[in-house]
CSV table of C-alpha atoms in Angstrom, one decimal:
chain,number,residue,atom,x,y,z
A,1,MET,CA,-30.1,-32.5,-41.4
A,2,GLN,CA,-29.0,-33.0,-44.6
A,3,ILE,CA,-31.2,-32.2,-47.4
A,4,ALA,CA,-31.5,-35.4,-49.0
A,5,GLU,CA,-33.0,-36.7,-45.6
A,6,LEU,CA,-35.5,-33.8,-45.6
A,7,LYS,CA,-36.4,-34.6,-49.3
A,8,LYS,CA,-37.8,-37.9,-48.3
A,9,LEU,CA,-40.3,-36.4,-46.0
A,10,LYS,CA,-41.3,-34.6,-49.5
A,11,SER,CA,-44.6,-36.0,-50.1
A,12,GLY,CA,-46.6,-34.4,-53.3
A,13,THR,CA,-47.8,-31.3,-51.8
A,14,ASP,CA,-47.1,-32.3,-47.8
A,15,VAL,CA,-44.1,-33.3,-45.3
A,16,ARG,CA,-45.0,-37.0,-44.4
A,17,GLY,CA,-43.1,-39.8,-42.8
A,18,VAL,CA,-43.0,-42.5,-40.3
A,19,ALA,CA,-43.5,-40.3,-36.8
A,20,VAL,CA,-44.5,-43.4,-34.3
A,21,GLU,CA,-41.4,-46.1,-34.0
A,22,GLY,CA,-42.3,-49.7,-34.7
A,23,ASN,CA,-41.6,-51.8,-37.3
A,24,LEU,CA,-40.1,-48.7,-39.7
A,25,PRO,CA,-37.4,-46.4,-37.8
A,26,VAL,CA,-38.9,-42.6,-37.1
A,27,ASN,CA,-37.4,-40.2,-39.7
A,28,LEU,CA,-40.8,-36.8,-39.5
A,29,THR,CA,-38.1,-36.6,-36.3
A,30,ASN,CA,-39.0,-33.2,-33.8
A,31,GLU,CA,-35.7,-31.3,-35.6
A,32,ALA,CA,-37.5,-32.1,-39.0
A,33,VAL,CA,-40.4,-31.1,-37.5
A,34,GLU,CA,-39.1,-27.7,-36.6
A,35,LEU,CA,-36.5,-27.1,-38.9
A,36,THR,CA,-39.9,-27.4,-41.7
A,37,VAL,CA,-41.9,-25.3,-39.9
A,38,LYS,CA,-39.2,-22.5,-39.0
A,39,ALA,CA,-38.3,-22.5,-43.0
A,40,PHE,CA,-42.4,-22.2,-43.4
A,41,ILE,CA,-42.0,-18.9,-41.2
A,42,LYS,CA,-39.1,-18.3,-43.5
A,43,TRP,CA,-40.6,-18.8,-46.5
A,44,LEU,CA,-44.1,-16.8,-46.1
A,45,SER,CA,-41.5,-13.5,-45.1
A,46,LEU,CA,-39.6,-13.8,-48.4
A,47,LYS,CA,-42.9,-13.8,-50.3
A,48,TYR,CA,-45.1,-11.7,-48.8
A,49,GLY,CA,-42.1,-9.3,-47.0
A,50,LYS,CA,-43.2,-9.4,-43.6
A,51,GLN,CA,-41.2,-10.7,-40.4
A,52,SER,CA,-44.1,-12.2,-37.8
A,53,PHE,CA,-47.1,-14.0,-38.8
A,54,ASN,CA,-50.6,-15.5,-36.8
A,55,ILE,CA,-50.0,-19.0,-38.5
A,56,ALA,CA,-53.0,-21.3,-37.2
A,57,ILE,CA,-52.1,-25.2,-36.0
A,58,GLY,CA,-54.4,-27.7,-35.9
A,59,ASN,CA,-54.4,-32.0,-36.0
A,60,ASP,CA,-56.4,-34.8,-36.4
A,61,SER,CA,-56.6,-37.8,-34.7
A,62,ARG,CA,-53.3,-39.5,-34.9
A,63,ILE,CA,-51.3,-40.2,-31.7
A,64,SER,CA,-48.6,-38.6,-32.9
A,65,ALA,CA,-50.2,-35.2,-33.3
A,66,GLY,CA,-49.0,-34.2,-29.7
A,67,ARG,CA,-45.9,-34.5,-29.9
A,68,ILE,CA,-45.4,-32.9,-33.2
A,69,VAL,CA,-47.6,-29.9,-32.7
A,70,LYS,CA,-45.9,-29.0,-30.0
A,71,CYS,CA,-42.8,-28.9,-31.8
A,72,ALA,CA,-44.4,-27.3,-34.7
A,73,VAL,CA,-45.4,-24.4,-32.0
A,74,GLU,CA,-42.1,-23.6,-30.7
A,75,ALA,CA,-41.1,-23.3,-33.9
A,76,ILE,CA,-43.5,-20.9,-34.8
A,77,LYS,CA,-42.7,-19.0,-31.2
A,78,SER,CA,-38.8,-18.9,-31.9
A,79,SER,CA,-39.3,-17.7,-35.4
A,80,GLY,CA,-40.8,-14.1,-33.4
A,81,CYS,CA,-44.8,-15.5,-34.6
A,82,ASN,CA,-48.1,-16.6,-32.8
A,83,ALA,CA,-48.8,-19.6,-32.5
A,84,VAL,CA,-53.2,-20.4,-32.4
A,85,TYR,CA,-53.2,-24.5,-31.9
A,86,THR,CA,-56.8,-25.0,-33.5
A,87,GLY,CA,-57.4,-28.5,-31.7
A,88,LEU,CA,-58.8,-30.9,-33.3
A,89,SER,CA,-59.8,-30.0,-36.8
A,90,SER,CA,-60.4,-30.8,-40.2
A,91,THR,CA,-57.6,-30.3,-43.4
A,92,PRO,CA,-59.9,-28.2,-45.2
A,93,SER,CA,-60.9,-26.1,-42.4
A,94,MET,CA,-57.4,-25.2,-42.1
A,95,PHE,CA,-58.0,-23.4,-45.3
A,96,ILE,CA,-61.6,-22.1,-44.3
A,97,LEU,CA,-60.3,-20.1,-41.2
A,98,LEU,CA,-58.1,-17.9,-43.0
A,99,LYS,CA,-60.5,-16.9,-45.4
A,100,THR,CA,-63.2,-16.6,-42.1
A,101,GLU,CA,-63.9,-13.0,-41.0
A,102,GLY,CA,-62.8,-12.1,-37.2
A,103,TRP,CA,-59.7,-15.2,-37.8
A,104,SER,CA,-56.9,-12.5,-38.5
A,105,ALA,CA,-54.7,-16.0,-39.8
A,106,ASP,CA,-52.1,-15.3,-42.3
A,107,ALA,CA,-51.7,-19.0,-42.6
A,108,SER,CA,-52.1,-22.5,-41.1
A,109,ILE,CA,-50.6,-25.8,-41.2
A,110,MET,CA,-52.3,-29.1,-40.6
A,111,VAL,CA,-50.6,-32.1,-39.0
A,112,THR,CA,-52.3,-35.1,-40.6
A,113,ALA,CA,-51.0,-37.4,-43.2
A,114,SER,CA,-54.3,-38.8,-44.5
A,115,HIS,CA,-55.7,-42.7,-44.3
A,116,MET,CA,-51.7,-43.2,-44.0
A,117,PRO,CA,-50.8,-45.6,-41.4
A,118,TYR,CA,-51.1,-45.1,-37.7
A,119,ASP,CA,-47.3,-44.7,-37.4
A,120,ARG,CA,-47.6,-42.2,-39.7
A,121,ASN,CA,-47.6,-38.3,-39.6
A,122,GLY,CA,-47.0,-34.5,-41.7
A,123,LEU,CA,-47.3,-31.3,-42.2
A,124,LYS,CA,-49.4,-29.5,-44.4
A,125,PHE,CA,-49.3,-26.0,-45.6
A,126,PHE,CA,-52.0,-23.3,-46.5
A,127,THR,CA,-51.9,-19.3,-47.1
A,128,PRO,CA,-55.0,-17.6,-48.0
A,129,GLU,CA,-54.3,-18.9,-52.1
A,130,GLY,CA,-54.6,-22.1,-50.8
A,131,GLY,CA,-52.7,-25.2,-50.4
A,132,LEU,CA,-49.3,-24.7,-51.4
A,133,ASP,CA,-48.2,-27.3,-54.4
A,134,GLY,CA,-44.6,-29.6,-54.8
A,135,LYS,CA,-42.5,-26.8,-55.8
A,136,ASP,CA,-43.2,-24.6,-52.1
A,137,ILE,CA,-42.7,-27.5,-50.4
A,138,ASP,CA,-39.3,-28.3,-52.3
A,139,GLU,CA,-38.0,-24.1,-51.8
A,140,ILE,CA,-39.2,-25.3,-47.8
A,141,LEU,CA,-37.1,-27.8,-47.9
A,142,ALA,CA,-33.6,-26.0,-49.0
A,143,LEU,CA,-34.8,-23.1,-46.6
A,144,ALA,CA,-34.7,-26.2,-44.4
A,145,VAL,CA,-31.2,-26.9,-44.9
A,146,LYS,CA,-30.0,-23.7,-45.3
A,147,GLY,CA,-30.6,-22.8,-41.7
A,148,GLU,CA,-31.2,-18.9,-41.9
A,149,PHE,CA,-34.4,-18.7,-39.6
A,150,LEU,CA,-36.3,-15.5,-38.5
A,151,CYS,CA,-35.5,-14.7,-34.8
A,152,GLY,CA,-38.2,-14.0,-32.1
A,153,LYS,CA,-40.5,-14.1,-29.3
A,154,GLY,CA,-43.9,-15.3,-30.2
A,155,SER,CA,-46.7,-16.5,-27.9
A,156,TYR,CA,-49.3,-19.2,-27.7
A,157,SER,CA,-53.2,-18.8,-27.5
A,158,GLU,CA,-55.6,-21.6,-28.2
A,159,LYS,CA,-59.3,-21.7,-30.3
A,160,SER,CA,-60.9,-23.6,-32.0
A,161,PHE,CA,-62.7,-23.5,-34.9
A,162,MET,CA,-64.7,-26.5,-35.9
A,163,ASP,CA,-68.1,-24.8,-34.6
A,164,GLU,CA,-67.4,-21.8,-36.8
A,165,TYR,CA,-67.2,-24.3,-40.0
A,166,SER,CA,-69.8,-26.6,-39.2
A,167,GLN,CA,-72.6,-23.6,-39.2
A,168,ILE,CA,-71.0,-22.3,-42.2
A,169,LEU,CA,-71.1,-26.0,-44.0
A,170,VAL,CA,-74.8,-26.0,-42.3
A,171,THR,CA,-75.7,-22.6,-43.4
A,172,THR,CA,-74.9,-23.7,-47.2
A,173,VAL,CA,-77.9,-26.3,-47.3
A,174,GLU,CA,-79.9,-23.9,-45.7
A,175,ARG,CA,-79.7,-21.2,-47.6
A,176,ALA,CA,-80.4,-24.1,-50.9
A,177,CYS,CA,-83.5,-26.3,-48.8
A,178,GLY,CA,-84.7,-23.8,-46.0
A,179,LYS,CA,-85.0,-25.0,-42.7
A,180,LEU,CA,-84.9,-28.0,-41.7
A,181,PRO,CA,-83.7,-29.9,-44.8
A,182,LEU,CA,-83.2,-33.3,-43.7
A,183,GLN,CA,-86.5,-33.5,-40.9
A,184,GLY,CA,-87.2,-37.1,-41.2
A,185,LYS,CA,-84.6,-38.4,-42.8
A,186,LYS,CA,-81.9,-41.1,-41.4
A,187,ILE,CA,-78.3,-40.7,-42.4
A,188,ILE,CA,-75.6,-42.2,-40.4
A,189,VAL,CA,-71.8,-41.4,-40.8
A,190,ASP,CA,-69.0,-44.1,-40.7
A,191,ALA,CA,-65.8,-41.4,-39.5
A,192,GLY,CA,-62.9,-43.7,-39.1
A,193,ASN,CA,-61.7,-42.5,-35.4
A,194,GLY,CA,-60.5,-39.3,-37.2
A,195,ALA,CA,-61.5,-35.9,-37.1
A,196,GLY,CA,-65.2,-36.5,-39.3
A,197,GLY,CA,-67.1,-37.8,-35.5
A,198,PHE,CA,-67.7,-33.2,-35.7
A,199,PHE,CA,-70.1,-33.9,-39.2
A,200,ALA,CA,-73.2,-36.2,-37.3
A,201,GLU,CA,-73.8,-33.9,-34.4
A,202,LYS,CA,-72.8,-30.1,-35.6
A,203,VAL,CA,-74.1,-31.0,-39.5
A,204,LEU,CA,-76.5,-33.6,-39.4
A,205,LYS,CA,-78.4,-33.0,-36.1
A,206,PRO,CA,-79.2,-29.0,-37.3
A,207,LEU,CA,-80.2,-30.3,-40.2
A,208,GLY,CA,-82.6,-31.7,-38.8
A,209,ALA,CA,-81.3,-36.3,-39.5
A,210,ASN,CA,-81.6,-38.6,-37.3
A,211,THR,CA,-77.9,-39.9,-37.0
A,212,ASP,CA,-78.9,-42.7,-35.0
A,213,GLY,CA,-76.5,-45.4,-35.5
A,214,SER,CA,-73.4,-43.5,-36.8
A,215,GLN,CA,-69.7,-45.3,-35.8
A,216,PHE,CA,-66.4,-45.3,-35.1
A,217,LEU,CA,-67.0,-41.2,-34.3
A,218,GLU,CA,-64.5,-40.7,-31.4
A,219,PRO,CA,-61.0,-39.9,-32.1
A,220,ASP,CA,-58.2,-42.4,-32.0
A,221,GLY,CA,-55.2,-42.6,-33.6
A,222,ASN,CA,-54.8,-46.3,-33.6
A,223,PHE,CA,-57.9,-46.6,-36.5
A,224,PRO,CA,-58.8,-49.2,-33.8
A,225,ASN,CA,-62.2,-50.5,-36.6
A,226,HIS,CA,-61.0,-50.1,-40.0
A,227,ILE,CA,-58.6,-47.4,-42.3
A,228,PRO,CA,-60.2,-44.4,-42.6
A,229,ASN,CA,-60.4,-43.9,-46.0
A,230,PRO,CA,-63.2,-43.7,-48.6
A,231,GLU,CA,-62.0,-46.3,-50.8
A,232,ASP,CA,-61.0,-49.0,-48.1
A,233,ARG,CA,-62.8,-52.5,-49.2
A,234,ASP,CA,-63.7,-53.6,-45.4
A,235,ALA,CA,-64.1,-49.2,-44.7
A,236,ILE,CA,-66.7,-49.6,-47.4
A,237,GLU,CA,-68.5,-52.9,-46.4
A,238,SER,CA,-68.8,-51.5,-42.6
A,239,ILE,CA,-70.4,-49.0,-43.3
A,240,SER,CA,-73.1,-51.1,-46.0
A,241,ARG,CA,-73.7,-52.9,-43.2
A,242,ALA,CA,-74.4,-49.9,-41.0
A,243,VAL,CA,-76.8,-48.4,-43.6
A,244,VAL,CA,-79.0,-51.5,-44.4
A,245,LYS,CA,-78.9,-52.5,-40.1
A,246,GLU,CA,-79.8,-48.6,-39.6
A,247,LYS,CA,-82.9,-48.5,-42.2
A,248,ALA,CA,-80.9,-45.0,-42.8
A,249,ASN,CA,-81.9,-43.5,-45.9
A,250,LEU,CA,-77.9,-42.2,-46.8
A,251,GLY,CA,-74.0,-42.9,-45.3
A,252,ILE,CA,-71.5,-41.1,-45.2
A,253,ILE,CA,-67.9,-42.1,-45.1
A,254,PHE,CA,-64.7,-39.5,-44.3
A,255,ASP,CA,-61.4,-40.7,-44.5
A,256,THR,CA,-59.0,-39.3,-41.2
A,257,ASP,CA,-58.5,-35.7,-42.2
A,258,VAL,CA,-61.9,-34.9,-43.7
A,259,ASP,CA,-60.5,-33.4,-47.1
A,260,ARG,CA,-62.0,-37.0,-48.7
A,261,ALA,CA,-66.2,-38.2,-48.7
A,262,GLY,CA,-67.2,-41.2,-50.2
A,263,CYS,CA,-71.5,-41.7,-50.0
A,264,VAL,CA,-73.8,-45.5,-49.5
A,265,ASP,CA,-77.7,-45.3,-50.1
A,266,ASN,CA,-80.7,-46.5,-49.2
A,267,LEU,CA,-80.0,-50.3,-50.2
A,268,GLY,CA,-76.5,-50.6,-48.7
A,269,GLY,CA,-74.8,-49.6,-52.4
A,270,GLU,CA,-71.6,-47.2,-52.2
A,271,ILE,CA,-71.8,-44.3,-54.1
A,272,ASN,CA,-68.4,-43.5,-55.3
A,273,ARG,CA,-65.5,-43.7,-57.4
A,274,ASN,CA,-67.4,-43.0,-60.8
A,275,ALA,CA,-70.4,-43.3,-59.4
A,276,LEU,CA,-69.9,-40.0,-57.2
A,277,ILE,CA,-68.2,-38.2,-59.5
A,278,ALA,CA,-71.6,-39.0,-62.2
A,279,LEU,CA,-73.6,-37.7,-58.8
A,280,ILE,CA,-71.3,-34.7,-58.3
A,281,SER,CA,-71.6,-33.5,-61.7
A,282,ALA,CA,-75.2,-34.8,-62.3
A,283,ILE,CA,-76.1,-31.5,-60.0
A,284,LEU,CA,-73.6,-29.2,-61.1
A,285,LEU,CA,-74.4,-29.6,-64.5
A,286,LYS,CA,-78.6,-29.5,-64.0
A,287,ASP,CA,-77.4,-25.1,-63.3
A,288,LYS,CA,-75.6,-24.9,-65.8
A,289,SER,CA,-73.3,-26.2,-69.1
A,290,GLY,CA,-69.5,-26.7,-68.3
A,291,THR,CA,-66.2,-29.0,-68.1
A,292,ILE,CA,-66.1,-31.9,-65.0
A,293,VAL,CA,-61.9,-32.3,-65.0
A,294,THR,CA,-61.2,-36.2,-63.4
A,295,ASP,CA,-58.2,-38.1,-63.1
A,296,SER,CA,-57.1,-40.7,-65.8
A,297,VAL,CA,-58.6,-44.0,-64.2
A,298,THR,CA,-62.5,-42.8,-65.0
A,299,SER,CA,-64.9,-44.6,-67.1
A,300,ASP,CA,-66.2,-44.7,-70.4
A,301,GLY,CA,-69.3,-45.1,-69.1
A,302,LEU,CA,-68.5,-41.7,-67.2
A,303,THR,CA,-67.7,-40.1,-69.9
A,304,GLU,CA,-71.3,-41.1,-71.9
A,305,PHE,CA,-73.0,-40.0,-68.7
A,306,ILE,CA,-71.1,-36.2,-68.4
A,307,GLU,CA,-71.5,-35.8,-72.2
A,308,GLY,CA,-75.1,-37.0,-71.4
A,309,LEU,CA,-75.8,-33.8,-69.7
A,310,GLY,CA,-74.8,-31.0,-71.9
A,311,GLY,CA,-71.1,-30.8,-70.2
A,312,LYS,CA,-67.7,-32.2,-71.0
A,313,HIS,CA,-65.5,-34.7,-69.5
A,314,VAL,CA,-62.3,-34.3,-69.5
A,315,ARG,CA,-59.1,-36.4,-68.2
A,316,PHE,CA,-56.1,-35.5,-66.7
A,317,LYS,CA,-53.6,-36.5,-64.8
A,318,ARG,CA,-53.8,-38.3,-61.0
A,319,GLY,CA,-52.6,-35.9,-58.3
A,320,TYR,CA,-55.7,-34.0,-57.0
A,321,LYS,CA,-53.4,-31.2,-57.2
A,322,ASN,CA,-53.1,-32.2,-60.4
A,323,VAL,CA,-56.9,-32.2,-61.4
A,324,ILE,CA,-57.8,-28.5,-59.3
A,325,ASP,CA,-54.6,-26.8,-61.5
A,326,LYS,CA,-56.7,-27.8,-64.7
A,327,CYS,CA,-60.0,-26.7,-64.2
A,328,LYS,CA,-58.5,-23.6,-62.7
A,329,GLU,CA,-56.5,-23.4,-66.0
A,330,LEU,CA,-59.7,-23.9,-67.9
A,331,ASN,CA,-61.7,-21.2,-66.0
A,332,ALA,CA,-59.0,-18.9,-66.2
A,333,SER,CA,-59.2,-19.5,-70.2
A,334,GLY,CA,-62.7,-18.3,-70.3
A,335,GLU,CA,-63.4,-22.7,-70.4
A,336,TYR,CA,-66.5,-23.1,-67.4
A,337,SER,CA,-65.0,-25.9,-65.1
A,338,PRO,CA,-67.3,-26.2,-62.0
A,339,LEU,CA,-65.8,-29.6,-60.2
A,340,ALA,CA,-62.3,-31.3,-59.9
A,341,ILE,CA,-62.6,-35.1,-59.0
A,342,GLU,CA,-60.8,-37.9,-58.4
A,343,THR,CA,-61.4,-41.5,-58.1
A,344,SER,CA,-60.3,-41.0,-54.6
A,345,GLY,CA,-63.0,-39.0,-53.2
A,346,HIS,CA,-61.2,-35.6,-53.9
A,347,ALA,CA,-63.8,-32.5,-54.6
A,348,ALA,CA,-62.8,-29.0,-55.5
A,349,PHE,CA,-65.5,-26.9,-56.8
A,350,LYS,CA,-64.6,-23.6,-57.9
A,351,GLU,CA,-67.3,-22.2,-56.1
A,352,ASN,CA,-65.8,-23.4,-52.5
A,353,TYR,CA,-61.9,-21.9,-53.7
A,354,TYR,CA,-60.8,-24.9,-56.0
A,355,LEU,CA,-60.5,-26.8,-52.2
A,356,ASP,CA,-60.5,-30.5,-51.6
A,357,ASP,CA,-62.9,-30.1,-48.8
A,358,GLY,CA,-65.2,-33.9,-48.2
A,359,ALA,CA,-67.6,-32.3,-45.5
A,360,TYR,CA,-68.3,-28.9,-48.0
A,361,LEU,CA,-68.8,-32.5,-51.3
A,362,ILE,CA,-70.8,-34.3,-48.7
A,363,THR,CA,-73.1,-31.1,-47.9
A,364,LYS,CA,-73.7,-30.6,-51.9
A,365,VAL,CA,-75.5,-34.5,-51.6
A,366,LEU,CA,-77.5,-33.7,-48.7
A,367,ILE,CA,-78.9,-30.8,-50.6
A,368,SER,CA,-79.8,-32.6,-53.8
A,369,LEU,CA,-81.4,-34.8,-51.5
A,370,ALA,CA,-83.3,-33.4,-49.5
A,371,LEU,CA,-84.9,-31.4,-53.0
A,372,GLN,CA,-84.9,-34.9,-54.4
A,373,ALA,CA,-87.2,-36.2,-51.6
A,374,LYS,CA,-89.9,-33.0,-52.3
A,375,GLU,CA,-90.5,-34.5,-55.8
A,376,GLY,CA,-90.6,-37.7,-54.7
A,377,LYS,CA,-87.5,-39.1,-56.6
A,378,SER,CA,-84.4,-40.8,-54.8
A,379,LEU,CA,-80.8,-39.4,-54.7
A,380,THR,CA,-79.8,-41.9,-56.8
A,381,SER,CA,-82.6,-41.6,-59.7
A,382,LEU,CA,-79.6,-38.7,-60.6
A,383,ILE,CA,-77.4,-41.5,-62.1
A,384,SER,CA,-79.7,-44.1,-62.5
A,385,SER,CA,-78.9,-44.5,-66.9
A,386,LEU,CA,-75.0,-44.1,-65.7
A,387,LYS,CA,-73.1,-47.2,-67.7
A,388,ARG,CA,-71.5,-49.2,-65.5
A,389,PRO,CA,-68.7,-51.8,-65.8
A,390,VAL,CA,-69.0,-55.3,-65.5
A,391,GLU,CA,-65.2,-55.4,-64.3
A,392,GLU,CA,-62.7,-52.9,-62.6
A,393,ASN,CA,-59.2,-54.2,-61.6
A,394,GLU,CA,-55.7,-52.7,-60.6
A,395,VAL,CA,-52.6,-54.4,-61.0
A,396,ARG,CA,-49.4,-52.4,-59.7
A,397,ILE,CA,-46.2,-54.0,-61.3
A,398,THR,CA,-43.0,-53.2,-60.6
A,399,PHE,CA,-39.1,-52.2,-61.1
A,400,ASN,CA,-36.6,-55.2,-60.8
A,401,SER,CA,-32.7,-55.0,-59.7
A,402,SER,CA,-31.3,-54.8,-63.2
A,403,SER,CA,-33.5,-51.2,-63.2
A,404,LYS,CA,-31.0,-48.4,-63.7
A,405,ASP,CA,-33.5,-45.0,-64.2
A,406,PHE,CA,-37.3,-46.2,-63.6
A,407,LYS,CA,-38.3,-43.2,-64.3
A,408,SER,CA,-37.3,-43.3,-68.1
A,409,GLU,CA,-37.4,-47.2,-68.1
A,410,GLY,CA,-40.6,-46.0,-66.9
A,411,ALA,CA,-42.0,-43.2,-69.5
A,412,GLY,CA,-40.2,-45.7,-72.1
A,413,VAL,CA,-42.5,-48.6,-71.5
A,414,ILE,CA,-45.3,-45.6,-72.0
A,415,GLU,CA,-43.9,-44.7,-75.8
A,416,ASP,CA,-43.5,-48.2,-76.8
A,417,LEU,CA,-46.9,-48.5,-75.9
A,418,LYS,CA,-48.1,-46.1,-77.6
A,419,ARG,CA,-46.8,-46.4,-80.5
A,420,ILE,CA,-47.7,-50.4,-80.7
A,421,ALA,CA,-51.3,-50.2,-80.1
A,422,THR,CA,-51.4,-47.7,-83.0
A,423,LYS,CA,-50.1,-51.1,-85.7
A,424,ARG,CA,-52.5,-53.4,-83.5
A,425,ASP,CA,-55.7,-54.3,-85.1
A,426,ASP,CA,-57.4,-55.1,-81.6
A,427,MET,CA,-56.1,-52.0,-80.1
A,428,ILE,CA,-56.5,-47.9,-80.4
A,429,LEU,CA,-54.6,-45.8,-79.2
A,430,SER,CA,-57.1,-43.1,-76.4
A,431,PRO,CA,-57.2,-39.8,-78.5
A,432,VAL,CA,-55.9,-38.1,-75.2
A,433,ASN,CA,-53.1,-39.3,-72.6
A,434,TYR,CA,-52.4,-36.4,-70.1
A,435,GLU,CA,-51.2,-39.7,-67.9
A,436,GLY,CA,-49.2,-42.4,-69.3
A,437,VAL,CA,-51.1,-44.9,-72.0
A,438,ARG,CA,-55.2,-45.6,-72.3
A,439,ILE,CA,-55.7,-48.4,-74.8
A,440,ASN,CA,-59.2,-49.3,-75.9
A,441,PHE,CA,-60.6,-52.9,-77.2
A,442,LYS,CA,-63.7,-52.7,-79.2
A,443,GLU,CA,-64.6,-56.3,-78.6
A,444,SER,CA,-66.7,-58.8,-77.4
A,445,GLY,CA,-68.5,-55.1,-76.1
A,446,GLY,CA,-65.1,-53.6,-75.0
A,447,GLY,CA,-63.5,-52.3,-72.8
A,448,TRP,CA,-59.6,-50.7,-71.8
A,449,LEU,CA,-56.2,-50.4,-70.2
A,450,LEU,CA,-54.6,-47.4,-68.5
A,451,VAL,CA,-50.6,-48.0,-68.1
A,452,ARG,CA,-49.4,-44.2,-66.6
A,453,MET,CA,-46.1,-44.4,-63.7
A,454,SER,CA,-46.4,-43.8,-60.2
A,455,VAL,CA,-45.8,-40.0,-59.0
A,456,HIS,CA,-43.1,-40.9,-56.7
A,457,ASP,CA,-42.4,-44.6,-56.4
A,458,PRO,CA,-40.7,-47.5,-58.8
A,459,VAL,CA,-44.3,-48.7,-60.2
A,460,MET,CA,-46.5,-48.9,-62.6
A,461,PRO,CA,-50.1,-48.9,-62.0
A,462,ILE,CA,-52.6,-50.6,-65.1
A,463,ASN,CA,-56.2,-50.2,-64.8
A,464,PHE,CA,-59.0,-52.3,-66.5
A,465,GLU,CA,-62.5,-51.5,-67.0
A,466,SER,CA,-63.9,-54.2,-68.9
A,467,ASN,CA,-68.0,-54.5,-70.5
A,468,TYR,CA,-67.7,-58.1,-69.8
A,469,VAL,CA,-66.8,-60.8,-67.8
A,470,GLY,CA,-63.2,-61.8,-68.0
A,471,GLY,CA,-62.6,-59.1,-70.6
A,472,ASN,CA,-60.0,-57.7,-67.9
A,473,LYS,CA,-58.1,-60.7,-67.8
A,474,VAL,CA,-57.9,-61.6,-71.6
A,475,PHE,CA,-56.4,-57.4,-72.1
A,476,ALA,CA,-53.9,-58.6,-68.8
A,477,LYS,CA,-53.1,-60.9,-71.3
A,478,LYS,CA,-52.5,-58.8,-74.0
A,479,LEU,CA,-50.6,-56.6,-72.6
A,480,LEU,CA,-48.1,-59.1,-71.2
A,481,GLU,CA,-47.0,-60.2,-74.2
A,482,ILE,CA,-45.7,-56.5,-74.7
A,483,LEU,CA,-44.2,-56.2,-71.4
A,484,GLU,CA,-42.3,-59.4,-71.6
A,485,ALA,CA,-40.3,-57.9,-73.7
A,486,TYR,CA,-38.7,-55.3,-70.9
A,487,PRO,CA,-36.0,-57.3,-68.1
A,488,PHE,CA,-36.2,-54.5,-65.6
A,489,LEU,CA,-39.9,-55.0,-65.4
A,490,GLU,CA,-41.7,-57.4,-62.2
A,491,ILE,CA,-44.3,-58.4,-63.9
A,492,THR,CA,-45.4,-61.2,-61.5
A,493,ASN,CA,-48.3,-59.2,-60.6
A,494,LEU,CA,-49.9,-59.5,-63.8
A,495,LYS,CA,-48.7,-63.4,-64.7
A,496,LYS,CA,-51.1,-64.2,-61.1
A,497,PHE,CA,-53.6,-61.2,-62.9
A,498,THR,CA,-54.1,-63.6,-66.1
A,499,VAL,CA,-53.8,-66.4,-63.7
């Protein structure tokens, strides 16, 4: 394969592509998988100065998992390494096993495409230091094209880790709350037919919870009920209805590979995005003051909430690796930062190897649920003072056929918006802009908009938040007047939003 073909498979810190025949041609082919895995092993050899490795490999419920795992295993064996197949697994578990005594794996591979459609799949790589970053993926793809791989005759074995991983989560809750802390509580899980079904049987039940009414726990890579994504509106409405119907104390929803999660309270109210960040911040900052790192689209109300707890809020670039790296940077400089979290539900705790782990995130919620109940308080009482916006919207604009270089053109638009905002009386440029440009508005209670560039695509997402009804359309009209001057922008979606 040519480097251009392989580079198209890079998706941030993963390798992803179309894996099932359908509307789009398959580009995550057997050859692509084989070359990428062999290159990963060559990369490991250069990094660690070894010629043989034990590589653990697992997968979520996607229908293409069998084919991809088979190709990857053959690549591992033909490189003279030993493949340990863990079966249906969560992405976080594939890293935790590298840190668990009794497992002699040197590295691991997770076959997943997170929340993407059923026809996609991919490869995610871990070493004992953590998940690989974008630069590492570039190096691996370059090695794949070069074609100079290790050779040998490796072995194959099977060993599941999910029981051990589940017990780690159970023990985490028990250490904080004692045995059976969820007895008398009804907690239901929506796994969306992904890999998260284990949580009901292997984590909640051993903690004493009644999980009757949990739904879509069976792995099914066609995702017949709803997209397994805590951000998806249909998915949230589904778990909300189930909580109300079952009179549950809490609802939990995971994405396909369980590195993200969301919650629903006993009334079916969503605990997600800003509310979820506020809840976890309240839990962590109760013990020790520190800095919470989030992505760029979090609300002003969240900042006020965190500061009211004695903490500090740093909005950084979107992308879970970006917020994690910022959290690591702060801690390395001596500034205590216990959490890096995105509004998408990616949450990485300093105490848990900076790993974005949806199941670990939920254990922190469960601990708080149990402790609050002992005091006769509800879980949501922790965030009762969180000011929530009246309106939240996202509009995505693109670049049309007259665009020559969308990255530089988009960067130019953002710089122009910064200059314009400083000169207008109705706009206030945010003093800190790690990503894109955030503009505040004072009128009628205020609000803000954020214009940024997509990480990879010719898209400019625009997030709006208003403290009064109709405010986001007012802000959008002001922005539209400015953006109409750029012929390379396709702003139809923004125009429609203002109507």
